[in-house]
Coordinates of C-alpha atoms and ligand atoms in Angstrom, one line a residue:
X1 CA 144.8 -225.1 -83.2
X2 CA 144.7 -228.8 -82.1
X3 CA 141.6 -229.8 -80.1
X4 CA 142.1 -233.6 -79.9
X5 CA 142.0 -235.6 -76.7
X6 CA 144.9 -235.7 -74.3
X7 CA 146.1 -238.2 -71.7
X8 CA 147.7 -236.9 -68.5
X9 CA 150.2 -239.3 -66.9
X10 CA 151.8 -238.9 -63.5
X11 CA 154.8 -241.0 -62.3
X12 CA 155.3 -240.6 -58.6
X13 CA 158.8 -241.8 -58.0
X14 CA 161.3 -241.9 -55.1
X15 CA 163.2 -238.7 -55.9
X16 CA 160.6 -236.8 -58.0
X17 CA 157.2 -236.7 -59.5
X18 CA 156.9 -236.4 -63.3
X19 CA 153.9 -235.5 -65.3
X20 CA 153.4 -235.8 -69.1
X21 CA 150.6 -234.8 -71.5
X22 CA 150.3 -237.2 -74.4
X23 CA 148.1 -236.5 -77.5
X24 CA 146.1 -239.1 -79.5
X25 CA 149.1 -240.0 -81.6
X26 CA 151.1 -240.8 -78.5
X27 CA 153.3 -237.7 -78.8
X28 CA 154.5 -236.1 -75.6
X29 CA 153.2 -232.5 -75.8
X30 CA 154.1 -231.2 -72.3
X31 CA 156.1 -232.4 -69.3
X32 CA 157.1 -231.2 -65.9
X33 CA 159.0 -232.6 -62.9
X34 CA 158.7 -231.7 -59.2
X35 CA 161.5 -232.8 -56.8
X36 CA 161.0 -234.6 -53.5
X37 CA 163.0 -235.1 -50.4
X38 CA 163.7 -238.1 -48.2
X39 CA 164.9 -238.3 -44.6
X40 CA 167.2 -240.8 -42.9
X41 CA 166.4 -240.2 -39.2
X42 CA 168.4 -243.2 -38.1
X43 CA 170.9 -245.5 -39.8
X44 CA 169.0 -247.7 -42.2
X45 CA 165.8 -245.8 -41.9
X46 CA 164.4 -244.0 -45.0
X47 CA 161.3 -241.9 -44.8
X48 CA 159.3 -239.6 -47.0
X49 CA 156.4 -237.3 -46.2
X50 CA 153.1 -238.5 -47.6
X51 CA 151.8 -234.9 -47.7
X52 CA 154.8 -233.8 -49.6
X53 CA 154.3 -236.6 -52.1
X54 CA 150.8 -235.4 -52.8
X55 CA 151.9 -231.8 -53.1
X56 CA 154.7 -232.9 -55.6
X57 CA 152.0 -234.5 -57.7
X58 CA 150.0 -231.3 -57.7
X59 CA 153.1 -229.3 -58.6
X60 CA 154.1 -231.6 -61.4
X61 CA 150.6 -231.5 -62.9
X62 CA 150.4 -227.7 -62.6
X63 CA 153.7 -227.4 -64.3
X64 CA 152.7 -229.6 -67.1
X65 CA 149.0 -228.7 -67.8
X66 CA 148.2 -225.4 -69.3
X67 CA 144.8 -224.2 -68.2
X68 CA 143.9 -223.7 -71.9
X69 CA 144.2 -227.5 -72.7
X70 CA 143.0 -229.0 -69.4
X71 CA 139.5 -229.6 -70.7
X72 CA 140.9 -231.9 -73.4
X73 CA 142.2 -234.4 -70.9
X74 CA 140.2 -237.5 -71.3
X75 CA 142.1 -239.9 -69.1
X76 CA 144.6 -239.8 -66.3
X77 CA 147.2 -242.6 -65.8
X78 CA 149.2 -243.1 -62.6
X79 CA 152.4 -244.9 -62.1
X80 CA 153.9 -245.0 -58.6
X81 CA 156.9 -246.1 -56.6
X82 CA 156.1 -249.4 -54.9
X83 CA 156.3 -251.0 -51.5
X84 CA 156.6 -247.7 -49.7
X85 CA 153.8 -247.5 -47.2
X86 CA 151.6 -244.9 -45.5
X87 CA 149.1 -245.0 -42.7
X88 CA 146.3 -242.5 -42.5
X89 CA 143.1 -241.6 -40.7
X90 CA 140.2 -242.7 -42.8
X91 CA 138.0 -239.8 -41.6
X92 CA 140.4 -236.9 -41.8
X93 CA 142.7 -238.3 -44.5
X94 CA 145.7 -237.2 -42.4
X95 CA 148.8 -239.4 -42.4
X96 CA 149.9 -241.0 -39.1
X97 CA 153.7 -241.0 -39.1
X98 CA 156.0 -241.1 -42.1
X99 CA 155.7 -242.8 -45.4
X100 CA 158.1 -245.7 -44.8
X101 CA 160.2 -246.0 -47.9
X102 CA 160.9 -249.2 -49.9
X103 CA 164.5 -248.5 -49.1
X104 CA 164.0 -248.6 -45.4
X105 CA 165.7 -251.3 -43.3
X106 CA 164.1 -250.7 -39.9
X107 CA 162.4 -254.1 -40.0
X108 CA 165.5 -256.1 -40.8
X109 CA 165.6 -257.5 -37.2
X110 CA 161.9 -258.7 -37.5
X111 CA 162.7 -260.2 -40.8
X112 CA 165.5 -262.2 -39.3
X113 CA 163.2 -263.4 -36.5
X114 CA 160.6 -264.6 -39.0
X115 CA 163.3 -266.3 -41.1
X116 CA 164.7 -268.0 -38.0
X117 CA 161.2 -269.2 -37.1
X118 CA 161.0 -270.8 -40.6
X119 CA 158.4 -268.5 -42.1
X120 CA 160.4 -267.9 -45.3
X121 CA 159.2 -270.7 -47.5
X122 CA 155.5 -270.1 -46.8
X123 CA 155.9 -266.4 -47.4
X124 CA 157.6 -267.0 -50.7
X125 CA 155.0 -269.5 -51.8
X126 CA 152.0 -267.3 -51.0
X127 CA 153.4 -263.8 -51.9
X128 CA 156.0 -264.7 -54.5
X129 CA 158.7 -262.9 -52.6
X130 CA 161.5 -263.6 -50.1
X131 CA 161.3 -262.3 -46.6
X132 CA 162.9 -258.9 -46.9
X133 CA 162.5 -255.5 -45.4
X134 CA 161.9 -253.9 -48.8
X135 CA 158.4 -255.2 -49.1
X136 CA 155.5 -253.5 -47.3
X137 CA 154.3 -256.2 -44.9
X138 CA 156.8 -255.5 -42.1
X139 CA 156.4 -251.8 -42.7
X140 CA 152.7 -252.3 -42.1
X141 CA 153.4 -254.1 -38.8
X142 CA 155.9 -251.3 -37.8
X143 CA 153.4 -248.5 -38.5
X144 CA 150.6 -250.3 -36.7
X145 CA 152.8 -251.1 -33.7
X146 CA 153.8 -247.5 -33.5
X147 CA 150.4 -245.8 -34.1
X148 CA 147.8 -248.5 -33.2
X149 CA 149.5 -251.1 -31.1
X150 CA 146.3 -252.8 -29.9
X151 CA 145.0 -252.7 -33.5
X152 CA 141.7 -251.4 -32.1
X153 CA 141.4 -248.5 -34.6
X154 CA 142.6 -250.6 -37.5
X155 CA 140.0 -253.3 -36.7
X156 CA 137.3 -250.7 -36.3
X157 CA 138.0 -249.5 -39.9
X158 CA 139.2 -246.1 -38.6
X159 CA 142.7 -246.3 -40.3
X160 CA 143.9 -246.9 -43.8
X161 CA 147.2 -248.5 -44.9
X162 CA 148.3 -248.1 -48.4
X163 CA 151.1 -248.0 -50.9
X164 CA 151.6 -244.7 -52.8
X165 CA 148.9 -245.5 -55.5
X166 CA 146.4 -246.0 -52.7
X167 CA 147.5 -242.9 -50.8
X168 CA 147.3 -240.6 -53.9
X169 CA 143.9 -242.1 -54.9
X170 CA 142.7 -241.4 -51.4
X171 CA 143.4 -237.7 -52.0
X172 CA 140.8 -237.9 -54.8
X173 CA 138.2 -239.1 -52.3
X174 CA 136.0 -242.2 -52.7
X175 CA 136.8 -245.7 -51.6
X176 CA 140.1 -247.0 -50.1
X177 CA 141.5 -248.8 -53.1
X178 CA 144.8 -250.1 -54.6
X179 CA 145.9 -251.5 -57.9
X180 CA 146.7 -255.2 -58.1
X181 CA 150.3 -254.9 -59.3
X182 CA 151.1 -252.5 -56.5
X183 CA 149.3 -254.7 -54.0
X184 CA 151.3 -257.7 -55.2
X185 CA 154.5 -255.9 -53.9
X186 CA 153.2 -255.6 -50.4
X187 CA 153.8 -259.3 -49.5
X188 CA 150.3 -259.4 -48.1
X189 CA 148.6 -260.4 -51.3
X190 CA 148.3 -264.0 -52.5
X191 CA 150.0 -263.8 -55.9
X192 CA 147.9 -266.6 -57.3
X193 CA 144.4 -265.5 -56.1
X194 CA 145.1 -261.8 -56.1
X195 CA 143.4 -261.4 -52.7
X196 CA 144.8 -260.5 -49.3
X197 CA 145.9 -263.7 -47.8
X198 CA 144.8 -264.5 -44.3
X199 CA 147.9 -266.5 -43.5
X200 CA 150.1 -263.6 -44.4
X201 CA 147.9 -261.1 -42.6
X202 CA 148.1 -263.2 -39.4
X203 CA 151.9 -263.7 -39.7
X204 CA 152.5 -259.9 -40.1
X205 CA 149.8 -258.8 -37.7
X206 CA 147.8 -256.7 -40.1
X207 CA 144.0 -256.7 -39.8
X208 CA 142.2 -256.9 -43.2
X209 CA 140.0 -253.9 -42.3
X210 CA 143.0 -251.5 -42.6
X211 CA 143.8 -252.6 -46.2
X212 CA 142.4 -251.2 -49.4
X213 CA 140.1 -253.0 -51.9
X214 CA 142.2 -254.5 -54.7
X215 CA 141.3 -253.3 -58.2
X216 CA 142.6 -254.3 -61.7
X217 CA 145.0 -251.9 -63.4
X218 CA 142.4 -250.4 -65.6
X219 CA 139.3 -250.0 -63.3
X220 CA 136.9 -247.6 -61.7
X221 CA 139.4 -245.6 -59.7
X222 CA 138.3 -242.5 -57.9
X223 CA 138.3 -239.6 -60.4
X224 CA 140.9 -236.9 -60.2
X225 CA 140.3 -234.1 -57.8
X226 CA 142.4 -231.2 -56.6
X227 CA 144.9 -231.4 -59.5
X228 CA 145.2 -227.7 -60.3
X229 CA 143.8 -227.0 -63.7
X230 CA 142.6 -230.5 -64.4
X231 CA 138.8 -230.6 -64.1
X232 CA 137.6 -232.4 -61.0
X233 CA 136.0 -235.7 -62.1
X234 CA 138.5 -236.4 -64.9
X235 CA 138.6 -240.2 -64.9
X236 CA 141.7 -242.1 -63.7
X237 CA 141.8 -244.9 -66.2
X238 CA 144.9 -246.8 -65.3
X239 CA 147.2 -247.3 -62.3
X240 CA 150.5 -249.3 -62.5
X241 CA 153.6 -249.8 -60.3
X242 CA 156.4 -247.8 -61.9
X243 CA 158.5 -250.8 -63.0
X244 CA 155.4 -252.4 -64.4
X245 CA 154.5 -249.2 -66.2
X246 CA 158.0 -249.1 -67.8
X247 CA 157.5 -252.7 -68.9
X248 CA 154.2 -251.7 -70.4
X249 CA 155.7 -248.9 -72.4
X250 CA 158.2 -251.3 -73.9
X251 CA 155.1 -253.2 -75.2
X252 CA 156.3 -255.7 -72.6
X253 CA 153.4 -258.1 -73.4
X254 CA 155.3 -259.3 -76.5
X255 CA 157.2 -262.6 -76.0
X256 CA 160.8 -262.4 -74.9
X257 CA 160.9 -258.8 -73.6
X258 CA 163.3 -258.2 -70.7
X259 CA 163.7 -254.7 -69.4
X260 CA 165.9 -252.9 -66.9
X261 CA 164.8 -249.6 -65.4
X262 CA 167.7 -247.5 -64.0
X263 CA 166.4 -245.3 -61.2
X264 CA 167.3 -244.8 -57.6
X265 CA 167.4 -248.6 -57.6
X266 CA 166.8 -250.8 -60.5
X267 CA 164.2 -253.3 -61.6
X268 CA 164.9 -256.0 -64.1
X269 CA 161.6 -257.6 -65.3
X270 CA 160.2 -260.1 -67.7
X271 CA 156.8 -261.6 -68.0
X272 CA 156.6 -265.2 -66.8
X273 CA 157.3 -267.4 -63.8
X274 CA 160.6 -267.7 -62.0
X275 CA 159.9 -271.4 -61.3
X276 CA 162.0 -272.6 -58.4
X277 CA 164.4 -269.6 -58.5
X278 CA 164.8 -267.9 -55.2
X279 CA 166.8 -265.1 -56.8
X280 CA 163.8 -263.5 -58.3
X281 CA 160.3 -262.4 -57.3
X282 CA 157.0 -263.3 -58.7
X283 CA 154.5 -260.5 -58.8
X284 CA 151.6 -259.2 -60.9
X285 CA 152.7 -257.0 -63.8
X286 CA 149.2 -255.8 -64.5
X287 CA 145.6 -256.8 -65.0
X288 CA 144.0 -255.2 -68.0
X289 CA 140.6 -256.9 -67.6
X290 CA 138.8 -253.6 -67.5
X291 CA 140.6 -252.1 -70.4
X292 CA 138.1 -252.9 -73.2
X293 CA 139.2 -253.6 -76.8
X294 CA 142.8 -254.6 -77.0
X295 CA 143.0 -254.5 -80.8
X296 CA 144.6 -257.3 -82.9
X297 CA 147.6 -257.7 -80.6
X298 CA 145.3 -258.5 -77.7
X299 CA 143.2 -261.0 -79.7
X300 CA 146.2 -262.6 -81.3
X301 CA 147.7 -263.7 -78.0
X302 CA 144.3 -264.7 -76.5
X303 CA 142.4 -262.6 -74.0
X304 CA 143.8 -264.7 -71.1
X305 CA 147.3 -263.8 -72.0
X306 CA 146.9 -260.1 -72.3
X307 CA 143.8 -259.1 -70.3
X308 CA 143.8 -261.2 -67.2
X309 CA 146.3 -260.8 -64.3
X310 CA 149.8 -261.3 -65.9
X311 CA 152.6 -262.6 -63.8
X312 CA 156.1 -261.0 -63.9
X313 CA 159.5 -262.2 -62.9
X314 CA 161.5 -259.5 -61.3
X315 CA 164.8 -258.8 -59.6
X316 CA 165.1 -255.6 -57.6
X317 CA 168.4 -253.9 -57.0
X318 CA 168.3 -251.5 -54.1
X319 CA 171.0 -249.1 -55.0
X320 CA 172.1 -248.2 -58.5
X321 CA 171.5 -244.5 -59.2
X322 CA 171.6 -244.1 -55.4
X323 CA 175.3 -245.0 -55.5
X324 CA 175.9 -242.0 -57.8
X325 CA 173.7 -239.6 -55.8
X326 CA 175.5 -240.7 -52.6
X327 CA 178.8 -239.8 -54.2
X328 CA 177.3 -236.5 -55.3
X329 CA 176.1 -235.7 -51.8
X330 CA 179.5 -236.7 -50.4
X331 CA 181.5 -234.4 -52.8
X332 CA 178.9 -231.6 -52.6
X333 CA 178.2 -231.7 -56.3
X334 CA 175.7 -233.0 -58.8
X335 CA 175.6 -236.4 -60.5
X336 CA 176.1 -234.9 -64.0
X337 CA 179.3 -233.2 -63.0
X338 CA 180.6 -236.4 -61.6
X339 CA 179.6 -238.4 -64.7
X340 CA 181.3 -235.8 -67.0
X341 CA 184.6 -236.0 -65.2
X342 CA 184.8 -239.7 -64.5
X343 CA 187.8 -241.4 -66.2
X344 CA 187.4 -244.8 -67.9
X345 CA 187.2 -247.6 -65.4
X346 CA 190.4 -249.4 -64.7
X347 CA 188.4 -252.1 -63.0
X348 CA 190.7 -252.1 -59.9
X349 CA 188.2 -250.5 -57.5
X350 CA 185.3 -252.6 -56.4
X351 CA 182.3 -250.6 -55.0
X352 CA 179.3 -252.6 -53.9
X353 CA 176.7 -250.1 -52.8
X354 CA 174.9 -252.4 -50.3
X355 CA 173.8 -249.4 -48.3
X356 CA 170.7 -251.1 -47.1
X357 CA 171.7 -254.7 -47.7
X358 CA 171.5 -256.4 -51.0
X359 CA 168.3 -257.2 -53.0
X360 CA 168.1 -259.5 -56.0
X361 CA 169.6 -261.9 -56.6
X362 CA 171.3 -262.1 -53.2
X363 CA 168.5 -261.0 -50.9
X364 CA 170.7 -260.4 -47.9
X365 CA 169.6 -257.5 -45.7
X366 CA 172.7 -257.9 -43.6
X367 CA 175.2 -257.3 -46.4
X368 CA 177.3 -254.3 -45.9
X369 CA 178.6 -251.8 -48.5
X370 CA 182.1 -252.4 -49.6
X371 CA 184.7 -250.2 -51.3
X372 CA 188.0 -251.9 -52.0
X373 CA 191.1 -251.5 -54.0
X374 CA 191.8 -247.8 -53.0
X375 CA 195.3 -246.3 -53.3
X376 CA 196.7 -242.9 -52.5
X377 CA 196.2 -242.2 -56.2
X378 CA 192.5 -242.8 -56.1
X379 CA 190.5 -239.7 -57.1
X380 CA 186.8 -239.0 -56.9
X381 CA 186.4 -239.8 -60.7
X382 CA 187.7 -243.3 -60.0
X383 CA 185.0 -243.8 -57.4
X384 CA 182.4 -242.6 -59.9
X385 CA 183.8 -245.1 -62.5
X386 CA 183.5 -247.8 -59.9
X387 CA 179.9 -246.7 -59.1
X388 CA 179.0 -247.1 -62.8
X389 CA 180.6 -250.5 -62.9
X390 CA 178.6 -251.4 -59.8
X391 CA 175.4 -250.5 -61.6
X392 CA 176.0 -252.6 -64.6
X393 CA 177.3 -255.6 -62.6
X394 CA 174.3 -255.5 -60.3
X395 CA 172.0 -255.4 -63.4
X396 CA 173.9 -258.3 -64.9
X397 CA 173.6 -260.3 -61.7
X398 CA 169.8 -260.2 -62.1
X399 CA 169.8 -260.7 -65.9
X400 CA 171.9 -263.9 -65.4
X401 CA 169.3 -265.1 -62.9
X402 CA 166.6 -264.4 -65.5
X403 CA 168.6 -266.3 -68.1
X404 CA 168.6 -269.3 -65.7
X405 CA 164.8 -269.1 -65.0
X406 CA 163.0 -268.0 -68.1
X407 CA 165.6 -268.5 -70.9
X408 CA 168.6 -266.7 -72.4
X409 CA 168.2 -263.0 -72.5
X410 CA 169.4 -261.8 -75.9
X411 CA 168.5 -258.1 -75.7
X412 CA 168.1 -256.0 -72.6
X413 CA 165.6 -253.0 -73.1
X414 CA 166.9 -250.1 -71.0
X415 CA 165.0 -247.1 -69.6
X416 CA 165.2 -244.6 -66.7
X417 CA 167.0 -241.4 -66.3
X418 CA 170.5 -242.9 -66.0
X419 CA 170.3 -244.4 -69.5
X420 CA 171.1 -241.0 -70.8
X421 CA 174.6 -241.9 -70.1
X422 CA 175.9 -243.6 -73.3
X423 CA 178.9 -244.7 -71.3
X424 CA 176.7 -246.6 -68.8
X425 CA 174.9 -248.3 -71.7
X426 CA 178.2 -249.3 -73.4
X427 CA 179.5 -250.7 -70.1
X428 CA 176.2 -252.6 -69.7
X429 CA 176.6 -254.2 -73.1
X430 CA 180.2 -255.0 -72.5
X431 CA 179.9 -256.5 -69.0
X432 CA 176.7 -258.3 -69.9
X433 CA 177.9 -259.5 -73.3
X434 CA 174.4 -258.7 -74.7
X435 CA 172.8 -256.1 -76.9
X436 CA 171.4 -253.2 -74.9
X437 CA 168.5 -251.3 -76.5
X438 CA 168.1 -247.9 -74.9
X439 CA 164.7 -246.4 -75.1
X440 CA 164.5 -243.0 -76.8
X441 CA 162.3 -241.8 -74.0
X442 CA 164.0 -242.3 -70.6
X443 CA 160.9 -241.7 -68.5
X444 CA 159.1 -244.8 -69.6
X445 CA 157.1 -245.3 -66.4
X446 CA 155.2 -242.1 -67.1
X447 CA 154.6 -243.1 -70.7
X448 CA 153.5 -246.5 -69.7
X449 CA 150.9 -245.0 -67.4
X450 CA 149.8 -242.9 -70.4
X451 CA 149.7 -245.9 -72.7
X452 CA 147.5 -247.9 -70.3
X453 CA 145.2 -245.0 -69.6
X454 CA 144.7 -244.2 -73.3
X455 CA 144.1 -247.9 -73.9
X456 CA 141.4 -248.0 -71.2
X457 CA 139.9 -244.8 -72.6
X458 CA 139.6 -246.4 -76.1
X459 CA 142.1 -243.9 -77.6
X460 CA 144.3 -246.6 -78.9
X461 CA 144.8 -250.4 -78.9
X462 CA 147.7 -252.7 -78.0
X463 CA 148.3 -253.0 -81.7
X464 CA 148.6 -249.2 -82.0
X465 CA 151.0 -249.2 -79.1
X466 CA 153.2 -251.9 -80.7
X467 CA 153.2 -250.0 -84.0
X468 CA 154.3 -246.8 -82.5
X469 CA 157.0 -248.2 -80.2
X470 CA 159.6 -245.5 -79.6
X471 CA 162.8 -246.1 -81.5
X472 CA 165.8 -247.3 -79.4
X473 CA 169.6 -246.9 -79.7
X474 CA 171.5 -250.2 -79.7
X475 CA 174.7 -250.8 -77.8
X476 CA 176.7 -253.9 -78.7
X477 CA 179.3 -255.7 -76.6
X478 CA 182.8 -254.9 -77.6
X479 CA 184.7 -256.3 -74.6
X480 CA 186.6 -259.5 -75.2
X481 CA 185.3 -262.6 -73.3
X482 CA 188.3 -262.9 -71.1
X483 CA 188.3 -259.4 -69.8
X484 CA 184.5 -259.7 -69.2
X485 CA 185.0 -262.9 -67.3
X486 CA 187.8 -261.5 -65.1
X487 CA 185.8 -258.4 -64.4
X488 CA 182.7 -260.5 -63.4
X489 CA 184.9 -262.6 -61.1
X490 CA 186.4 -259.6 -59.3
X491 CA 182.8 -258.3 -58.8
X492 CA 181.5 -261.6 -57.4
X493 CA 184.5 -261.7 -55.1
X494 CA 183.5 -258.2 -53.8
X495 CA 179.9 -259.4 -53.3
X496 CA 181.4 -262.2 -51.1
X497 CA 183.1 -259.5 -49.0
X498 CA 179.8 -257.7 -48.3
X499 CA 178.7 -260.7 -46.3
X500 CA 181.5 -260.6 -43.8
Ligands
G3P601 O1 160.4 -250.9 -56.0 C1 160.7 -249.6 -55.7 C2 160.6 -248.8 -57.0 O2 159.2 -248.9 -57.4 C3 161.0 -247.4 -56.9 O3 161.2 -246.9 -58.1 O4 161.9 -245.2 -59.8 O5 161.2 -244.5 -57.6 O6 163.4 -245.6 -57.9 P1 162.0 -245.4 -58.4

């Protein structure tokens, strides 16, 4: 009977929480998923329940960890959805109001006002991001305006604001803390100094006392508590934003890696700097400075490259998988059934799922969803085919922007639940004209959290992680250049229509 160490990884995402147990060889030995709900109380508003998030973490862990092996867990790694924001009472730990989702558009009006007042360039320079309701800063203002309009309680240190990592760690007790990569997605952090920036705090009306202390990605986080069979006090060794965790699981510290995660939305990420590009964001991928020995791979590239704060170039697409789940809701069925019955795309229907505006590379919160080219012969399968096209075109829009800012992307590394669809991967290769390498393990965010936690616990090095990279399946473009160009043109014309 095996008695080696185990790493428990939890990925708290938008539609579910996943948990994995990984052994010392990096093999996944157990896994479980707990579903989550979201609410749309008004058009454009998307909320989740912070308490339900915490309970889903407990349920996923309980489903994954057998009481007989719990004592072998040496490290916990956490990956989380980003930008979504909660406000809670520091003393009681009880949330005030909803968790405002990254998808939420309630602050679009405030965003427009700040843009009209000329705040955009400064916000971008300091935070690395465009003014957009997706980021946490305006959600922070909204929550404080709703629950502490005078800011008296916030300034007195009675309230805590935090992204999902911070919220979950608060359930373990201890300090109010957050991880730097997650913090860099709030639009309140200075992306160069990795500190809360006074100018941003002033602009968004957020007192610093309400914000968590920023920690590196492998740091002294509050130890696990209340996670079912997991012994209280089991150390949390690593925390990463979910997209960053997926990048880490692709051994994304290697030069030239560009990945796309296909989830509710999508994130296309590379390490580096977007330069003058306004299509992409600049954030912190991770900071491994507390992670100990990196092995040869760490030394080879110099400690500064691998162990300090590492910048990432990223484009976020708001709705990719969400387009499919929306169709499933509409037709009262599930996504798999829709995928199974969808005919090949004829490319005549354009579906731009700008349900909550458009993110990268367009960054237009006022864009509206568009469905065009319907005929009396259009069937639901045709809409599904158009939704799949929309996913790959949107990803390609961002990859093209990355081409222009950090250099030609030869291979796109793909992960996320939707990559199970070989059809989607083939379409991505075709409409991108690039090789697409699908990860053998779709839930890479969870594995990335495990990889980082095991690294920090000394169970393996970066070199080990490179050596045991999970095999991928390659998809090569087969579409001829002309068909691809025409299809891209039709798509870009449809994007224009979302702006009217
Ligand atoms: O930026 C939002 C992202 O972190 C959410 O990811 O996987 O929950 O759709 P996911």
